[in-house]
Short mmCIF file of C-alpha atoms in Angstrom, two decimals:
data_model
loop_
_atom_site.label_atom_id
_atom_site.label_comp_id
_atom_site.label_asym_id
_atom_site.label_seq_id
_atom_site.Cartn_x
_atom_site.Cartn_y
_atom_site.Cartn_z
CA PHE A 1 72.72 -27.96 -65.99
CA ASN A 2 71.18 -31.23 -64.73
CA ASN A 3 67.73 -29.61 -64.96
CA SER A 4 68.83 -27.17 -62.21
CA LYS A 5 68.94 -30.03 -59.69
CA PHE A 6 71.90 -30.04 -57.31
CA ASP A 7 73.84 -33.30 -57.25
CA PRO A 8 77.22 -33.26 -55.44
CA SER A 9 78.48 -36.10 -57.63
CA TYR A 10 78.31 -33.70 -60.61
CA LEU A 11 80.12 -30.86 -58.86
CA SER A 12 83.29 -30.92 -60.95
CA THR A 13 81.33 -31.33 -64.17
CA ALA A 14 79.03 -28.48 -63.17
CA HIS A 15 81.98 -26.12 -62.60
CA GLY A 16 83.31 -27.00 -66.05
CA TRP A 17 79.90 -26.43 -67.61
CA CYS A 18 79.60 -23.05 -65.87
CA LYS A 19 83.02 -21.96 -67.11
CA LYS A 20 82.22 -23.00 -70.68
CA GLN A 21 78.94 -21.07 -70.63
CA ILE A 22 80.58 -17.90 -69.31
CA LEU A 23 83.46 -18.01 -71.81
CA SER A 24 80.99 -18.50 -74.66
CA ARG A 25 79.00 -15.47 -73.55
CA MET A 26 82.12 -13.37 -73.13
CA LYS A 27 83.18 -14.17 -76.69
CA ALA A 28 79.72 -13.14 -77.87
CA GLY A 29 80.09 -9.80 -76.07
CA ARG A 30 77.23 -10.51 -73.69
CA THR A 31 76.93 -9.40 -70.07
CA CYS A 32 77.85 -12.28 -67.75
CA VAL A 33 77.07 -13.01 -64.12
CA VAL A 34 78.89 -15.95 -62.58
CA ASN A 35 78.18 -17.10 -59.03
CA ASN A 36 80.71 -19.77 -58.12
CA THR A 37 81.19 -19.27 -54.35
CA ASN A 38 84.69 -17.95 -54.93
CA THR A 39 86.43 -17.98 -51.56
CA THR A 40 89.98 -17.51 -52.89
CA LEU A 41 91.49 -15.34 -55.60
CA SER A 42 92.69 -18.37 -57.57
CA GLU A 43 89.14 -19.68 -57.93
CA MET A 44 88.40 -16.66 -60.13
CA PHE A 45 91.57 -16.94 -62.18
CA ASP A 46 90.20 -18.79 -65.23
CA TYR A 47 87.48 -16.19 -65.75
CA ILE A 48 89.78 -13.20 -65.26
CA ALA A 49 92.52 -14.72 -67.45
CA ALA A 50 90.02 -15.25 -70.26
CA LEU A 51 88.87 -11.64 -69.97
CA GLU A 52 92.34 -10.13 -69.67
CA PHE A 53 94.17 -12.13 -72.33
CA GLY A 54 91.19 -12.56 -74.65
CA GLY A 55 90.91 -8.81 -74.98
CA TYR A 56 87.19 -8.71 -74.24
CA PRO A 57 85.64 -5.28 -73.52
CA HIS A 58 83.83 -6.28 -70.33
CA PHE A 59 83.99 -4.25 -67.12
CA VAL A 60 84.45 -6.46 -64.05
CA VAL A 61 82.42 -6.03 -60.88
CA PHE A 62 83.41 -8.23 -57.93
CA ALA A 63 80.25 -8.73 -55.87
CA ARG A 64 80.62 -9.50 -52.17
CA MET A 65 77.38 -10.33 -50.35
CA PRO A 66 77.04 -8.68 -46.91
CA GLU A 67 75.79 -11.65 -44.90
CA THR A 68 78.53 -13.55 -43.01
CA ASN A 69 76.59 -15.33 -40.26
CA PRO A 70 76.92 -19.10 -40.87
CA GLN A 71 73.58 -19.72 -39.12
CA VAL A 72 71.76 -17.36 -41.48
CA LEU A 73 73.60 -18.69 -44.52
CA HIS A 74 72.75 -22.26 -43.53
CA SER A 75 69.06 -21.41 -43.20
CA ARG A 76 69.09 -19.88 -46.68
CA GLY A 77 71.07 -22.64 -48.35
CA LEU A 78 69.54 -25.14 -50.77
CA HIS A 79 72.44 -27.60 -50.98
CA GLY A 80 72.79 -28.76 -47.39
CA VAL A 81 76.25 -27.29 -46.83
CA PRO A 82 77.20 -27.85 -43.14
CA LYS A 83 77.52 -24.79 -40.91
CA ASN A 84 81.16 -25.52 -40.09
CA LYS A 85 81.98 -25.54 -43.79
CA LEU A 86 80.13 -22.27 -44.30
CA GLN A 87 82.20 -20.82 -41.46
CA SER A 88 85.42 -21.85 -43.25
CA PHE A 89 84.11 -20.22 -46.46
CA VAL A 90 83.46 -16.97 -44.60
CA GLN A 91 86.94 -17.06 -43.06
CA ARG A 92 88.61 -17.62 -46.43
CA ILE A 93 86.70 -14.72 -47.95
CA ARG A 94 87.85 -12.47 -45.10
CA LEU A 95 91.44 -13.56 -45.65
CA MET A 96 91.08 -12.91 -49.38
CA LYS A 97 90.24 -9.23 -48.70
CA GLU A 98 89.29 -7.05 -51.66
CA PRO A 99 89.67 -8.83 -55.01
CA SER A 100 90.88 -7.07 -58.16
CA ILE A 101 91.90 -8.16 -61.64
CA MET A 102 95.57 -7.70 -60.80
CA ARG A 103 95.35 -9.56 -57.49
CA VAL A 104 93.60 -12.51 -59.18
CA LEU A 105 96.19 -12.68 -61.96
CA THR A 106 99.02 -12.48 -59.42
CA ALA A 107 97.49 -15.27 -57.32
CA GLY A 108 97.57 -17.52 -60.37
CA PRO A 109 95.46 -20.57 -61.21
CA MET A 110 94.25 -23.18 -58.76
CA LYS A 111 96.60 -26.10 -58.22
CA GLN A 112 95.69 -29.11 -60.29
CA ARG A 113 94.39 -31.96 -58.20
CA GLY A 114 96.29 -35.19 -58.60
CA LEU A 115 99.36 -33.44 -60.06
CA GLN A 116 102.20 -34.61 -57.83
CA ALA A 117 105.95 -34.82 -58.15
CA THR A 118 107.44 -38.32 -58.38
CA THR A 119 111.07 -37.42 -59.12
CA LYS A 120 113.56 -34.67 -58.29
CA VAL A 121 113.15 -33.31 -61.84
CA LEU A 122 110.77 -30.32 -61.79
CA TYR A 123 110.38 -30.26 -65.55
CA THR A 124 112.04 -31.36 -68.77
CA GLY A 125 112.49 -29.00 -71.67
CA ILE A 126 114.61 -27.55 -74.43
CA PHE A 127 117.25 -25.16 -73.09
CA PHE A 128 119.44 -22.61 -74.84
CA ASP A 129 123.00 -21.32 -74.53
CA ALA A 130 123.85 -17.63 -74.03
CA PRO A 131 124.11 -16.65 -77.74
CA SER A 132 120.78 -18.34 -78.48
CA LYS A 133 119.16 -16.60 -75.49
CA ARG A 134 120.36 -13.24 -76.80
CA ARG A 135 118.86 -14.01 -80.19
CA ILE A 136 115.59 -15.07 -78.58
CA ALA A 137 115.37 -11.83 -76.59
CA GLU A 138 116.30 -9.76 -79.65
CA THR A 139 113.66 -11.58 -81.71
CA PHE A 140 110.97 -10.68 -79.21
CA LEU A 141 112.02 -7.04 -78.80
CA LYS A 142 112.37 -6.48 -82.54
CA ASN A 143 109.01 -7.98 -83.46
CA ALA A 144 107.09 -6.53 -80.51
CA ARG A 145 108.73 -3.16 -81.24
CA ILE A 146 109.50 -2.44 -77.62
CA GLU A 147 112.74 -1.44 -75.93
CA SER A 148 112.95 -3.72 -72.92
CA LEU A 149 111.68 -6.90 -71.33
CA LEU A 150 109.57 -6.97 -68.16
CA ASN A 151 111.34 -7.00 -64.80
CA ASN A 152 111.28 -10.79 -64.24
CA VAL A 153 113.24 -12.30 -67.12
CA CYS A 154 112.73 -16.06 -67.44
CA ASN A 155 115.36 -18.68 -68.24
CA PHE A 156 114.14 -19.13 -71.84
CA HIS A 157 113.12 -22.73 -72.41
CA VAL A 158 110.41 -24.80 -74.09
CA THR A 159 108.79 -27.00 -71.44
CA THR A 160 108.20 -30.57 -72.55
CA LYS A 161 106.80 -31.99 -69.30
CA PHE A 162 106.08 -30.49 -65.88
CA LEU A 163 106.58 -32.92 -62.94
CA PRO A 164 107.66 -35.78 -65.20
CA THR A 165 107.74 -39.40 -64.11
CA LYS A 166 110.95 -41.44 -64.20
CA ASP A 167 109.85 -42.99 -67.51
CA CYS A 168 109.19 -39.57 -69.02
CA VAL A 169 112.64 -38.28 -68.09
CA GLU A 170 114.37 -41.36 -69.48
CA ALA A 171 112.36 -41.27 -72.73
CA VAL A 172 112.51 -37.56 -73.53
CA GLY A 173 116.03 -37.66 -74.94
CA VAL A 174 118.13 -35.67 -72.47
CA GLY A 175 121.18 -34.34 -74.33
CA MET A 176 119.52 -34.33 -77.77
CA LYS A 177 120.22 -31.21 -79.84
CA VAL A 178 117.19 -29.79 -81.64
CA SER A 179 116.26 -26.80 -83.76
CA VAL A 180 113.34 -24.66 -82.62
CA GLU A 181 111.27 -22.50 -84.95
CA ILE A 182 109.93 -19.27 -83.39
CA THR A 183 106.68 -18.44 -85.15
CA GLY A 184 104.95 -15.65 -83.21
CA PHE A 185 104.85 -13.34 -80.19
CA TYR A 186 102.43 -12.02 -77.62
CA ALA A 187 103.16 -8.88 -75.62
CA HIS A 188 101.11 -8.02 -72.54
CA ARG A 189 101.85 -5.73 -69.61
CA GLU A 190 102.17 -8.82 -67.36
CA VAL A 191 103.71 -11.48 -69.60
CA GLN A 192 105.77 -11.64 -72.79
CA ILE A 193 105.80 -14.82 -74.89
CA LEU A 194 107.23 -16.30 -78.09
CA THR A 195 105.31 -19.14 -79.71
CA VAL A 196 107.06 -22.15 -81.18
CA GLY A 197 106.29 -24.11 -84.35
CA LYS A 198 108.40 -26.90 -85.78
CA ILE A 199 111.00 -28.56 -83.58
CA GLY A 200 113.75 -30.65 -85.14
CA ASN A 201 113.63 -34.46 -85.23
CA GLY A 202 109.84 -34.40 -84.89
CA PHE A 203 110.24 -33.37 -81.26
CA GLU A 204 106.91 -31.45 -81.19
CA ALA A 205 105.15 -34.68 -80.17
CA LYS A 206 107.08 -34.67 -76.89
CA VAL A 207 105.99 -31.15 -75.89
CA GLY A 208 103.22 -31.37 -73.32
CA ASN A 209 101.97 -27.78 -73.47
CA GLU A 210 98.90 -27.13 -75.58
CA VAL A 211 100.75 -24.28 -77.30
CA PRO A 212 104.54 -24.78 -77.33
CA HIS A 213 106.22 -21.53 -76.35
CA ILE A 214 109.05 -19.69 -74.64
CA THR A 215 108.03 -17.45 -71.76
CA ILE A 216 110.26 -14.40 -72.07
CA SER A 217 109.46 -12.31 -69.01
CA THR A 218 106.75 -11.38 -66.50
CA ARG A 219 105.93 -8.43 -64.27
CA ASN A 220 103.87 -9.67 -61.31
CA VAL A 221 102.42 -12.99 -62.48
CA GLN A 222 103.88 -16.49 -62.37
CA PRO A 223 105.60 -17.70 -65.58
CA SER A 224 103.01 -20.49 -65.81
CA VAL A 225 100.37 -17.84 -66.54
CA ALA A 226 101.75 -17.87 -70.09
CA ASN A 227 99.98 -21.20 -70.64
CA HIS A 228 96.64 -19.59 -69.75
CA ALA A 229 97.31 -16.45 -71.78
CA LEU A 230 97.88 -18.57 -74.88
CA LYS A 231 94.48 -20.23 -74.46
CA HIS A 232 92.80 -16.89 -75.11
CA CYS A 233 95.15 -14.49 -76.91
CA THR A 234 95.98 -14.29 -80.61
CA PRO A 235 99.76 -14.21 -81.07
CA VAL A 236 101.19 -12.06 -83.87
CA ALA A 237 102.95 -14.11 -86.55
CA ILE A 238 106.69 -13.71 -87.10
CA GLU A 239 107.50 -13.91 -90.81
CA PRO A 240 109.73 -15.58 -91.69
CA PRO A 241 110.09 -17.75 -88.57
CA VAL A 242 113.34 -17.48 -86.63
CA VAL A 243 115.28 -20.68 -85.97
CA VAL A 244 117.35 -21.18 -82.82
CA HIS A 245 119.10 -24.29 -81.53
CA GLY A 246 118.84 -25.85 -78.10
CA VAL A 247 119.41 -29.03 -76.14
CA VAL A 248 116.98 -31.25 -74.25
CA GLY A 249 117.55 -31.22 -70.51
CA ALA A 250 116.12 -31.60 -67.01
CA PHE A 251 115.51 -28.75 -64.57
CA MET A 252 116.16 -29.99 -61.03
CA ARG A 253 113.94 -29.21 -58.05
CA GLY A 254 115.57 -27.16 -55.31
CA SER A 255 118.97 -26.54 -56.89
CA GLY A 256 117.65 -25.12 -60.16
CA ASP A 257 120.42 -26.94 -62.04
CA ILE A 258 119.81 -27.68 -65.72
CA LEU A 259 121.28 -31.05 -66.64
CA THR A 260 121.74 -31.98 -70.30
CA ASP A 261 123.46 -35.32 -69.73
CA ILE A 262 121.32 -38.19 -68.43
CA LYS A 263 124.41 -39.59 -66.67
CA ALA A 264 124.80 -36.32 -64.74
CA LEU A 265 121.49 -36.77 -62.90
CA PRO A 266 122.25 -37.03 -59.17
CA LYS A 267 121.94 -40.25 -57.22
CA ASP A 268 118.34 -41.09 -56.34
CA TRP A 269 117.04 -38.40 -58.72
CA ASP A 270 114.05 -40.64 -59.44
CA VAL A 271 112.95 -40.90 -55.80
CA LEU A 272 111.37 -38.11 -53.75
CA PRO A 273 112.08 -38.01 -50.01
CA PRO A 274 109.02 -38.84 -47.90
CA ARG A 275 107.00 -35.91 -46.58
CA GLY A 276 107.51 -35.43 -42.90
#
């Protein structure tokens, strides 16, 4: 990358290039070594998620270099990283303790920079009543041929937008009734998922996730890990698809209320209190 010349202005691009190269080699079944100065578990998540959910045969070795003296590290460095920053890296690595595949998956992905809440709505989505939820659970269990869900059962919804703006909430169609076609499933020891195909009234265009889905349950990982699993796994098709019916609504921050009437949104729902 960049003729092996370090340029801090290319840092984000370089990380993306590195990730792409490693994933390509993993798919090809090649041995991979990635050195990305991982000082937190979440910094390793994308690589471990690809390995775990992509079903690659690789054996993972977490390498921790023995040197922790910032003075020595600074003298060896080629990129001019300040000693105080190296000290913070060393401290974070100590706090991280021993990494493992499970600990990385449980830590979850890094938080997206620039992704900030602007309203009291945590996310918009398609939500289901009790009979539809039972059918959704039964559809998963029947097709996955297992007896029970994982210990953390989710609230069964199709996310349309996480941290939506005021305009997004007002345009999504809160209260609209739609049909949802369940087209496949993915069963993993940490997350169980149903994939979604056609949504009534052409609503697919309003679904923000790369792969529309319903997260069924999880064991130790966050429900959002389903998004990353679907980037790498191959769901099993459900034939014929199963159709359920739901309603578009807003999931409120803090209270966890699901509102399916735009008029029921609380006063000042579109304004976040200042941080203090």
